[in-house]
Tab-separated table of C-alpha atoms in Angstrom:
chain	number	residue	atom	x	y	z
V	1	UNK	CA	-106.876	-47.827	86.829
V	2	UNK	CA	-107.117	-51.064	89.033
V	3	UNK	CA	-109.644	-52.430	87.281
V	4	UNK	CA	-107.587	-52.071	83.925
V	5	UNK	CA	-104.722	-53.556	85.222
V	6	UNK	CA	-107.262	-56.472	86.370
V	7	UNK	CA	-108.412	-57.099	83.137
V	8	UNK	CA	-104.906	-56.801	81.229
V	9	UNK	CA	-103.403	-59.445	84.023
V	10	UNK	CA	-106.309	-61.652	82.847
V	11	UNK	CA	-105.981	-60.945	79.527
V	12	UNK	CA	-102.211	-61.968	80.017
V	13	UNK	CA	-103.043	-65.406	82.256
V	14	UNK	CA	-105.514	-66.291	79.472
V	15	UNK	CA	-102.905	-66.395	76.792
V	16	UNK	CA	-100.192	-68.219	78.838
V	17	UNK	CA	-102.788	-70.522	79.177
V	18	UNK	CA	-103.610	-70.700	75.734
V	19	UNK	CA	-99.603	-70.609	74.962
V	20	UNK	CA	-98.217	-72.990	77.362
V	21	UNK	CA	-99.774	-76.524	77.285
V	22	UNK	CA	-100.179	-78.924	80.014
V	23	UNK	CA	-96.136	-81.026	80.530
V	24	UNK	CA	-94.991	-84.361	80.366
V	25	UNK	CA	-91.833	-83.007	81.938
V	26	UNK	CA	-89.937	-79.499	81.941
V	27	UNK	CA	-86.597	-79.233	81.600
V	28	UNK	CA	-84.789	-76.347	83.168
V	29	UNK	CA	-81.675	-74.630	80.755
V	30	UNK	CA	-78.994	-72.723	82.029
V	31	UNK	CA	-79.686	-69.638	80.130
V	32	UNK	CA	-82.878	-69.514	82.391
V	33	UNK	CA	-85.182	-70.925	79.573
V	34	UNK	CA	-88.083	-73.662	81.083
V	35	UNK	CA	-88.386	-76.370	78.017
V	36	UNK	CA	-91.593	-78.130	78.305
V	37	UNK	CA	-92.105	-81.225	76.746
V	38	UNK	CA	-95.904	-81.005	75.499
V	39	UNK	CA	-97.921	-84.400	74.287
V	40	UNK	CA	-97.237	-84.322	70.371
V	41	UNK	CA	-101.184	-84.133	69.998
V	42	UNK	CA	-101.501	-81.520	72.167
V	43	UNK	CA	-99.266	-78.784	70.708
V	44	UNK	CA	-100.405	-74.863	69.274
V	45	UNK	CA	-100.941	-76.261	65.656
V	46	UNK	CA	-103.967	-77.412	66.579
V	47	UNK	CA	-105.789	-74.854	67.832
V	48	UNK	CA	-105.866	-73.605	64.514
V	49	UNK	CA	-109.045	-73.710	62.656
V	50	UNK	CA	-107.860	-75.358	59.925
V	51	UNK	CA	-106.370	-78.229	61.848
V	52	UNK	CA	-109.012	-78.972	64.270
V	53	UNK	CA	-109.062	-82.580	62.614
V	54	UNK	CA	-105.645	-82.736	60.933
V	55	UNK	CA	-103.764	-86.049	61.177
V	56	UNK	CA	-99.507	-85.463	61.868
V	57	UNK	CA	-97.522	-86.585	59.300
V	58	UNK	CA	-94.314	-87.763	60.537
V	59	UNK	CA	-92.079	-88.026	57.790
V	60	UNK	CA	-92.028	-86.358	54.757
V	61	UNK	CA	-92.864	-88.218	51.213
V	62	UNK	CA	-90.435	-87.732	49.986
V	63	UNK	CA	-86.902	-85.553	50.858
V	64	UNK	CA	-84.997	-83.342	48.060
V	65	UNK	CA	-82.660	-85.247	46.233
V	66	UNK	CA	-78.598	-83.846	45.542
V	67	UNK	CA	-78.525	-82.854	49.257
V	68	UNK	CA	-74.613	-81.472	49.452
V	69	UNK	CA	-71.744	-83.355	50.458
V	70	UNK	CA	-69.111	-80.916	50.310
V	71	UNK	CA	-66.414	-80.552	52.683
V	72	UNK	CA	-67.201	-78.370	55.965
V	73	UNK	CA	-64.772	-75.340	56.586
V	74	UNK	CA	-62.003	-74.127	54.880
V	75	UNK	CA	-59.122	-76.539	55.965
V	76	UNK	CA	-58.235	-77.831	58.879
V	77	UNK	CA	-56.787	-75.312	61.161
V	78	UNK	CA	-59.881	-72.793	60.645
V	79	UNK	CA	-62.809	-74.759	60.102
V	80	UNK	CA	-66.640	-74.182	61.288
V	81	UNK	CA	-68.088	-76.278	63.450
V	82	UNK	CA	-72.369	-77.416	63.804
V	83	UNK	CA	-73.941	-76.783	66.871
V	84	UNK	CA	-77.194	-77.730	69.168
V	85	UNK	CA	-79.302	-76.539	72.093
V	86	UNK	CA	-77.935	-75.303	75.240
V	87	UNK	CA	-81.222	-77.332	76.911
V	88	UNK	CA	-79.856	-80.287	76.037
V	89	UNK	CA	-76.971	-80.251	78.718
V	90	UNK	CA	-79.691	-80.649	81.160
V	91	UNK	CA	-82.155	-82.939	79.878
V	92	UNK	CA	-84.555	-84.398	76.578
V	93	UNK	CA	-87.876	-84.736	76.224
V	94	UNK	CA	-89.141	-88.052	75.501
V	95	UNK	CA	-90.493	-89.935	72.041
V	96	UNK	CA	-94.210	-88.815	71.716
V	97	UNK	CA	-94.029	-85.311	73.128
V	98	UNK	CA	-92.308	-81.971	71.498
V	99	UNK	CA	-90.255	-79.436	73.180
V	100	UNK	CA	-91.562	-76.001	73.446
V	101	UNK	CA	-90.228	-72.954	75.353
V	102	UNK	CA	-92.084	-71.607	77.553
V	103	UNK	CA	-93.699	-68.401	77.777
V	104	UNK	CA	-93.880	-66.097	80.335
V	105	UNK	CA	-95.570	-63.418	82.040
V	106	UNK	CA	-92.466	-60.742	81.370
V	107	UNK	CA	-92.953	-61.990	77.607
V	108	UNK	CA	-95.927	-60.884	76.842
V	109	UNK	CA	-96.081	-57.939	79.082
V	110	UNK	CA	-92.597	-56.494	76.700
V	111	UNK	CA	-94.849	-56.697	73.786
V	112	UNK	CA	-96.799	-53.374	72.264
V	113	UNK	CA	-99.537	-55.394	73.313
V	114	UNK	CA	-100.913	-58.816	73.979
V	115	UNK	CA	-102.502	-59.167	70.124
V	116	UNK	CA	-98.768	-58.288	69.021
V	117	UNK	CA	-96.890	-60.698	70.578
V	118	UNK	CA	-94.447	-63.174	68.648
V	119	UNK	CA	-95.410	-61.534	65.698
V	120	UNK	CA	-93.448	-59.118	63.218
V	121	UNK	CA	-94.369	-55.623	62.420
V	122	UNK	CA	-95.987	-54.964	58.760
V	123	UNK	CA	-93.198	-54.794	56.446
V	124	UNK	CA	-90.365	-55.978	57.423
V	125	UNK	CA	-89.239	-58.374	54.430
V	126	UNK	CA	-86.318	-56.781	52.068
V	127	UNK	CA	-87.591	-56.001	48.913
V	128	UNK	CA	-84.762	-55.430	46.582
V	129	UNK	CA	-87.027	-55.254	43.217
V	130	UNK	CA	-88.410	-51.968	44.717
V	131	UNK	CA	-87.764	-48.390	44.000
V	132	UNK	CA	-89.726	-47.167	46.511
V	133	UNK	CA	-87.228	-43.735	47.926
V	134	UNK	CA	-88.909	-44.534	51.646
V	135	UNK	CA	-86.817	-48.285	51.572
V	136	UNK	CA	-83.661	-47.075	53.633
V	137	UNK	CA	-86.297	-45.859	56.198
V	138	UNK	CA	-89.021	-48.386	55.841
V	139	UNK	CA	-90.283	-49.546	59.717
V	140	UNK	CA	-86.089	-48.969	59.771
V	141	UNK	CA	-85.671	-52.134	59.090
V	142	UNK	CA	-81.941	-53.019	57.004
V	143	UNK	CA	-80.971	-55.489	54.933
V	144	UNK	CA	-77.934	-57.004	53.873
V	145	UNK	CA	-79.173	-60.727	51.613
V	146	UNK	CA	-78.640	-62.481	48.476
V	147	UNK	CA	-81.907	-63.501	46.526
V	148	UNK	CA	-83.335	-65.422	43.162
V	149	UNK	CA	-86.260	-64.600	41.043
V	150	UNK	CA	-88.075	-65.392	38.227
V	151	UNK	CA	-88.454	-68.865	38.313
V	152	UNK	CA	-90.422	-71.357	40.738
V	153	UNK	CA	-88.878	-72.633	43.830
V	154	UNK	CA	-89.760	-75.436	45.774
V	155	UNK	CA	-86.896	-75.031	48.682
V	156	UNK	CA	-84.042	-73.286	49.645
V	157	UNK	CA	-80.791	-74.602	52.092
V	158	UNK	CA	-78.121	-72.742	53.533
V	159	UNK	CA	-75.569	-73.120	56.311
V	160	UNK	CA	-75.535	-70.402	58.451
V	161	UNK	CA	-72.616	-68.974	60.556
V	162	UNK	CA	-73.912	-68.129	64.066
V	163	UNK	CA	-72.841	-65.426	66.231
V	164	UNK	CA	-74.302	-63.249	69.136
V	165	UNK	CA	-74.815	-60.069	67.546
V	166	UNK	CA	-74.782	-56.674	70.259
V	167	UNK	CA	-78.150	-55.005	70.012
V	168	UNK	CA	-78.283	-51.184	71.359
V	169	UNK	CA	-81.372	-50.777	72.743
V	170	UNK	CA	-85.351	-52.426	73.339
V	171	UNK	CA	-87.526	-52.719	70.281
V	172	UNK	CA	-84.604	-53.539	67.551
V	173	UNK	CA	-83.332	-56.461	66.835
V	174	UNK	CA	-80.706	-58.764	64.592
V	175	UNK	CA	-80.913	-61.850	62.713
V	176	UNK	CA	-79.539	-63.840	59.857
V	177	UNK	CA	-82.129	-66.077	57.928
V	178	UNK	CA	-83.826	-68.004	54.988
V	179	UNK	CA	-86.919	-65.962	53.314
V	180	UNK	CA	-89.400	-68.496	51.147
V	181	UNK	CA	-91.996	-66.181	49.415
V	182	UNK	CA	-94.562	-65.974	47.348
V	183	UNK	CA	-97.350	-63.387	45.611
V	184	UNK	CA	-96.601	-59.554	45.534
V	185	UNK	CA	-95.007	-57.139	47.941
V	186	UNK	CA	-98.226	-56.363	48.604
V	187	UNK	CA	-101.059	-57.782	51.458
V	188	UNK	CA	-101.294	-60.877	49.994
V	189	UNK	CA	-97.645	-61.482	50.548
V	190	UNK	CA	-96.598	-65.295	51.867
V	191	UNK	CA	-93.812	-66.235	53.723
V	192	UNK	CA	-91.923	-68.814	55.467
V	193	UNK	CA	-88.728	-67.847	57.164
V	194	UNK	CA	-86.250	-69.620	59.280
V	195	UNK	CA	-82.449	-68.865	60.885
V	196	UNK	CA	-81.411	-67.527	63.823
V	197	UNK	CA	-81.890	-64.157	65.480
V	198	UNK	CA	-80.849	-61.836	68.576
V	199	UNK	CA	-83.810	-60.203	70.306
V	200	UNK	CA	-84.429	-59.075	73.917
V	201	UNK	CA	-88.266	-57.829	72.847
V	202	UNK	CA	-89.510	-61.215	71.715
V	203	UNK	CA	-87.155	-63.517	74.669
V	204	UNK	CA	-86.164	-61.018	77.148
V	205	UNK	CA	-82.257	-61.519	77.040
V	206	UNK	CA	-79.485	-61.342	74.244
V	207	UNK	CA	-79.032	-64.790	73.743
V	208	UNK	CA	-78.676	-66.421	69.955
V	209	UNK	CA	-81.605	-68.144	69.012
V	210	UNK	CA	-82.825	-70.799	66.518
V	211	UNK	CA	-86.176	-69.249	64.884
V	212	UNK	CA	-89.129	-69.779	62.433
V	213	UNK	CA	-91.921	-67.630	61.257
V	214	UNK	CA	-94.500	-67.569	58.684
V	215	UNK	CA	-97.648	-65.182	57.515
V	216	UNK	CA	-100.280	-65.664	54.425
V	217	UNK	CA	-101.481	-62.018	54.707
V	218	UNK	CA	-97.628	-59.626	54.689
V	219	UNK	CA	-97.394	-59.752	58.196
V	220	UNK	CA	-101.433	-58.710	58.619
V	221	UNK	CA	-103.466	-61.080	61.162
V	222	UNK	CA	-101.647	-64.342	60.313
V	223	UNK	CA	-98.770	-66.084	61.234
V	224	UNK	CA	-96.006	-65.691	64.338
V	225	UNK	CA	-92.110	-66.648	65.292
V	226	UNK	CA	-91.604	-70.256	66.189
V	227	UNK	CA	-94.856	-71.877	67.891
V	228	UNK	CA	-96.264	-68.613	69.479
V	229	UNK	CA	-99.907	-69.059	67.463
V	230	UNK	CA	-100.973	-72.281	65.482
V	231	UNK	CA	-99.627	-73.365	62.118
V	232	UNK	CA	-96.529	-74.731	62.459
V	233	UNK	CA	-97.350	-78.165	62.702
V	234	UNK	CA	-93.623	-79.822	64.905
V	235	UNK	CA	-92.773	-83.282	64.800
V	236	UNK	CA	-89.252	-83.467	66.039
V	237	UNK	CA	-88.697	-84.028	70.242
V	238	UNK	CA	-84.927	-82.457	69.823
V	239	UNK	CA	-85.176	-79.236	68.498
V	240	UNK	CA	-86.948	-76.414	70.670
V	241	UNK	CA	-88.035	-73.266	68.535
V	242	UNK	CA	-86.979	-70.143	70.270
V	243	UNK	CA	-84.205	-72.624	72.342
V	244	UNK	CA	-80.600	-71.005	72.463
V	245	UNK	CA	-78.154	-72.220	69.787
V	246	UNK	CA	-74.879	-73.220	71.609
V	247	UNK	CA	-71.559	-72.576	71.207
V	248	UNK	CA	-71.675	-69.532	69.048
V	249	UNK	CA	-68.769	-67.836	67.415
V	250	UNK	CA	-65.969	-65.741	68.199
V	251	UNK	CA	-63.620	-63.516	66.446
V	252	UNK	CA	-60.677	-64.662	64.813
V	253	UNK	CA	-61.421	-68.165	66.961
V	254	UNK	CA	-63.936	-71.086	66.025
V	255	UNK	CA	-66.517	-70.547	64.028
V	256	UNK	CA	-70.073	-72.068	64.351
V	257	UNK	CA	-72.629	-72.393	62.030
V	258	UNK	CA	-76.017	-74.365	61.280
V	259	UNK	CA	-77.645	-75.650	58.529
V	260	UNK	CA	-81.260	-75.204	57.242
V	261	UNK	CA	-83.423	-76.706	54.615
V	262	UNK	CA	-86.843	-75.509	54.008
V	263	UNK	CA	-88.270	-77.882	51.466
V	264	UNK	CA	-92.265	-78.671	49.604
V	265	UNK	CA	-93.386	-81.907	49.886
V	266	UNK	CA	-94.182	-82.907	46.192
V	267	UNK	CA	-96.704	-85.622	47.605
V	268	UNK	CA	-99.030	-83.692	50.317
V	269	UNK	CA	-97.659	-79.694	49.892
V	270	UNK	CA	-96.673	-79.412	53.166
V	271	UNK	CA	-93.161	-77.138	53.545
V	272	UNK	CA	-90.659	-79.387	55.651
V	273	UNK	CA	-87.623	-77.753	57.779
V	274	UNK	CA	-84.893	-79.711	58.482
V	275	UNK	CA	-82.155	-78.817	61.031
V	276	UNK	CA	-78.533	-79.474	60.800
V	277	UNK	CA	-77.793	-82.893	59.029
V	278	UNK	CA	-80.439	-84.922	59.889
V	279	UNK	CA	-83.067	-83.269	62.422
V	280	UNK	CA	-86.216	-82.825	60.205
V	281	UNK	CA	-88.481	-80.420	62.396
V	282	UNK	CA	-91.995	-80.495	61.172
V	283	UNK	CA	-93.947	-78.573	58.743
V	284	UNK	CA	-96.190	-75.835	57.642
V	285	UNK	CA	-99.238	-77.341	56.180
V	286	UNK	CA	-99.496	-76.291	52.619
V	287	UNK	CA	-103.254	-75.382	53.560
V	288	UNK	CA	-101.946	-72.080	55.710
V	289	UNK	CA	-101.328	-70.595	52.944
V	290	UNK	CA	-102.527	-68.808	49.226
V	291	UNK	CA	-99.291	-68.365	46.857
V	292	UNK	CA	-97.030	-71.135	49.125
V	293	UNK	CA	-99.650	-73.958	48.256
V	294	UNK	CA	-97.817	-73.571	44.978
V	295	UNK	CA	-94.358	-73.128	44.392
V	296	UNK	CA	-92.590	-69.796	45.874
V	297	UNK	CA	-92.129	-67.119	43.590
V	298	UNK	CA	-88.587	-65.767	45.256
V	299	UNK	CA	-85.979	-66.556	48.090
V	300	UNK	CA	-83.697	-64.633	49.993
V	301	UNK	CA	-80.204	-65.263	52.513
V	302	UNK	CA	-79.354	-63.183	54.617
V	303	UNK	CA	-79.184	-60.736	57.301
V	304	UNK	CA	-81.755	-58.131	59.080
V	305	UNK	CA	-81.443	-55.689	61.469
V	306	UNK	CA	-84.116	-52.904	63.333
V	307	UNK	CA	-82.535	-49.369	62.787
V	308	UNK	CA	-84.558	-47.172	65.559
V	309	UNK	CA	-82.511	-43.977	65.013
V	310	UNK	CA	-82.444	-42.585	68.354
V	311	UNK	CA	-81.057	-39.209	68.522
V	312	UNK	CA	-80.753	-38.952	64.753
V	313	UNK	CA	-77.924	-41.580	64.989
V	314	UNK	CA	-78.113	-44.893	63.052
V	315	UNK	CA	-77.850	-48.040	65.602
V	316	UNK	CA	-74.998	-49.407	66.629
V	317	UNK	CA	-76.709	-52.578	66.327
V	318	UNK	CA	-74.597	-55.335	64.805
V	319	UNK	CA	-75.818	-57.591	61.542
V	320	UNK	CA	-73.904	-61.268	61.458
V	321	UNK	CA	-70.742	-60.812	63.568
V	322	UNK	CA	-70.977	-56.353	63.632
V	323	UNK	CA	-67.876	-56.740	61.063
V	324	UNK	CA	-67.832	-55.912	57.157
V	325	UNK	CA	-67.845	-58.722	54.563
V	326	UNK	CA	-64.341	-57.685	53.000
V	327	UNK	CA	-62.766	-59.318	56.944
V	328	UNK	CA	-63.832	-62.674	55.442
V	329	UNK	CA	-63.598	-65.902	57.866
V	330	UNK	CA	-63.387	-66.181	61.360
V	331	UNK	CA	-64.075	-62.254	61.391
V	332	UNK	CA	-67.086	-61.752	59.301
V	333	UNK	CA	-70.537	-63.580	58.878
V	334	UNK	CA	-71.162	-66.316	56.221
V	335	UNK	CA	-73.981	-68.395	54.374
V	336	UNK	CA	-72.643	-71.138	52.698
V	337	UNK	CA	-73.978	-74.007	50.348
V	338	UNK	CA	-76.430	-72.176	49.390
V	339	UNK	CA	-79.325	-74.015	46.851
V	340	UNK	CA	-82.389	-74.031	45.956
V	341	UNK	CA	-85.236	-76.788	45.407
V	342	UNK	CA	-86.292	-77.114	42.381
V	343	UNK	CA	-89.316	-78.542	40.252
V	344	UNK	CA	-87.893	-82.009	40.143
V	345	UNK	CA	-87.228	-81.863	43.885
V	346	UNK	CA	-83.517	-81.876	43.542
V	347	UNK	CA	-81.150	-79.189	45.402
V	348	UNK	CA	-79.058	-76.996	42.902
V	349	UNK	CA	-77.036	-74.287	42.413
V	350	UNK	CA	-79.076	-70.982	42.268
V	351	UNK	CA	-79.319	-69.126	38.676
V	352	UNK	CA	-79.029	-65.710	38.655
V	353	UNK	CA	-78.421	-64.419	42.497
V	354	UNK	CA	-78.002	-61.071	43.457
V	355	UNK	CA	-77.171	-59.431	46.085
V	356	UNK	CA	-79.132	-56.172	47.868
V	357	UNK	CA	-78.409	-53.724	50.966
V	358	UNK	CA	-80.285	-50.673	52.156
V	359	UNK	CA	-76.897	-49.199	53.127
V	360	UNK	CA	-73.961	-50.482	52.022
V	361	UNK	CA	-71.979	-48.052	54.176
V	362	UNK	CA	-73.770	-49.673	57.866
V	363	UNK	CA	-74.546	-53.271	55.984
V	364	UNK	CA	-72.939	-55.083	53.479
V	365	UNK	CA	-73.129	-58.034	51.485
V	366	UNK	CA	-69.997	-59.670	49.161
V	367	UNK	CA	-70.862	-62.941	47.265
V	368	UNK	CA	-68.533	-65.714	45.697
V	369	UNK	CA	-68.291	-69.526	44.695
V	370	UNK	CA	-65.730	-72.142	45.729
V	371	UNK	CA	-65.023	-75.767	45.539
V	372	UNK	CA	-65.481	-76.340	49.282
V	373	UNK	CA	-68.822	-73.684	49.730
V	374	UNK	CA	-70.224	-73.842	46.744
V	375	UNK	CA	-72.073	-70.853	46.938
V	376	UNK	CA	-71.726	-68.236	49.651
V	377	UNK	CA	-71.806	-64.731	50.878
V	378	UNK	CA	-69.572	-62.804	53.711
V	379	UNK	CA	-72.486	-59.962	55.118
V	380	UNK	CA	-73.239	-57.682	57.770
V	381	UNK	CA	-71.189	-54.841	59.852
V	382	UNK	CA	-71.561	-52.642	62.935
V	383	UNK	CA	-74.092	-50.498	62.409
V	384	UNK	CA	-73.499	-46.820	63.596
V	385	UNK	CA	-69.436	-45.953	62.657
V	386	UNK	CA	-67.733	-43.611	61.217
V	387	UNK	CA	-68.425	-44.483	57.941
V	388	UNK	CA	-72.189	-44.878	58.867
V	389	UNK	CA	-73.249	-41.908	60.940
């Protein structure tokens, strides 16, 4: 027994190692996070096979053209506000160095295992097309999005409204988010996903935070959340993936939200994120992947929650703000300007959304299109009520 608990606490010091990279300075954040600032050159992207010799591009070639300019909020009195890092009330990192949250040892010992950590479980993307009578109860993982098919995408943006959903218990989750994919709903399955999420598992507390993830094989052997493995190549010495997003919003009071664009670089096929107005993040290099080297194949907004079903009961954990779409603002949970990239590398409207839930009755999702939002959805709920047993 002592010598198995030897070799998992080795197992576990090798991967912090691995994980956490030598700092130009660490900032410490009030939620209890350590942000180190890591040499640009030194980050996880390069431990990755594929990038052994790969040179950082800083900028993109070229950025999507039509970005919106509409109005933020809905008048004056009620409008939604952007937001940043709670890290950054105690420090930056400086030009030539990244920030990146550090992991440790309680991290890695929460996950099913070492191998498993910052990753997703198989099957956990919404798949609306499908017929499959197993969906509802599929890894019990809900959805509540909007989505587009049938056409090629090179991007999709969306401004998110941020909240701090309650989750009920250790292995679910909640979190509202942009889905790039491309190929079938099968193992060869590639996607790029980015928003913001609740989940105790994965950080060990119930803050809101800013996420990105990404996987060539359906959630197999590749990819992870935020920089947790190499691929994600980051660029940016602001933004801290897996950092808290601060203030967040309340009911019936201000409302916070931020904005994403996920974008293909026409020139070099790299997929660019950019953060908020003008905070471009970094990239995943176009070579990570089979189907995203090309143009994705189908994007989804929206929300997704882990239904563990203990005791027979559905969760009482909450998607967006735990209220139904029909509350509408300053109650409910929004995505707003909501476009898509397309082959000329200008943003536009989406043709042809829809909308998909597991359970309408626990989840829901109610779409529209406005002057001021262009177009946007209300989604989520509570979970476990009395209409949702």
């Amino acid at each position: 027994m002592a010598s198995t608990s030897s070799s998992q606490n080795l197992q576990v010091q090798d991967q912090l190692k691995l994980l956490n990279k030598p700092a130009v300075r660490s900032i410490k954040s009030s939620d209890g996070d350590m942000i180190d600032c890591i040499n640009i050159t030194h980050q996880p992207a390069f431990d990755h096979p594929l990038l052994k010799n790969h040179t950082i591009q800083m900028t993109p070639s070229f950025h999507p053209e039509g970005v919106s300019a509409r109005k933020q909020g809905i008048g004056s009195s009620s409008s939604s506000r952007t937001n940043s890092q709670l890290w950054h009330l105690n420090g930056r990192c400086p030009k030539g160095t990244i920030p990146i949250r550090r992991t440790r040892k309680g991290d890695l010992l929460r996950a099913s295992s070492i191998k498993a950590f910052g990753k997703k479980k198989h099957r956990t993307f919404p798949q609306p097309r499908s017929a499959d009578p197993d969906l509802i109860s599929q890894n019990g993982h809900q959805h509540a999005i909007a989505y587009v098919e049938g056409d090629k995408y090179y991007g999709a943006k969306a401004t998110i409204n941020v909240w701090e959903p309650k989750i009920q218990q250790p292995g679910e989750f909640s979190l509202s988010q942009i889905w790039i994919l491309g190929g079938s709903f099968g193992r060869d399955l590639n996607s790029i996903e980015a928003g913001w999420q609740v989940s105790p598992d994965l950080y060990g507390d119930n803050h809101t935070r800013l996420f990105t993830y990404w996987t060539s094989d359906a959630y197999g052997s590749t990819g992870c959340y935020n920089l947790l493995c190499s691929g994600f190549v980051q660029t940016n010495n602001e933004i801290a993936m897996g950092g808290s997003i601060y203030p967040v919003s309340s009911y019936h009071a201000s409302q916070y939200d931020i904005s994403i664009l996920v974008w293909k670089d026409p020139k070099d096929g790299n997929w660019w994120m950019k953060f908020g107005k003008d905070k471009v993040v970094g990239y995943w290099p176009g070579l990570l992947f089979s189907h995203l080297s090309g143009p994705a194949s189908m994007i989804e907004w929206g929300g997704e929650v882990v239904n563990s079903e203990s005791n027979g009961q559905h969760t009482s954990t909450q998607m967006g703000s735990g209220h139904f779409p029909k509350e509408g603002f300053g109650r409910a949970g929004y995505f707003k300007d909501i476009e898509v990239v397309d082959g000329s590398n200008n943003l536009r409207v989406p043709k042809g959304i829809a909308t998909f839930t597991d359970q309408s009755n626990c989840y829901d999702v109610e779409i529209g299109k406005g002057a001021k939002w262009g177009t946007y959805f209300y989604f989520g709920g509570p979970g476990r009520s009395p209409t949702c047993p």
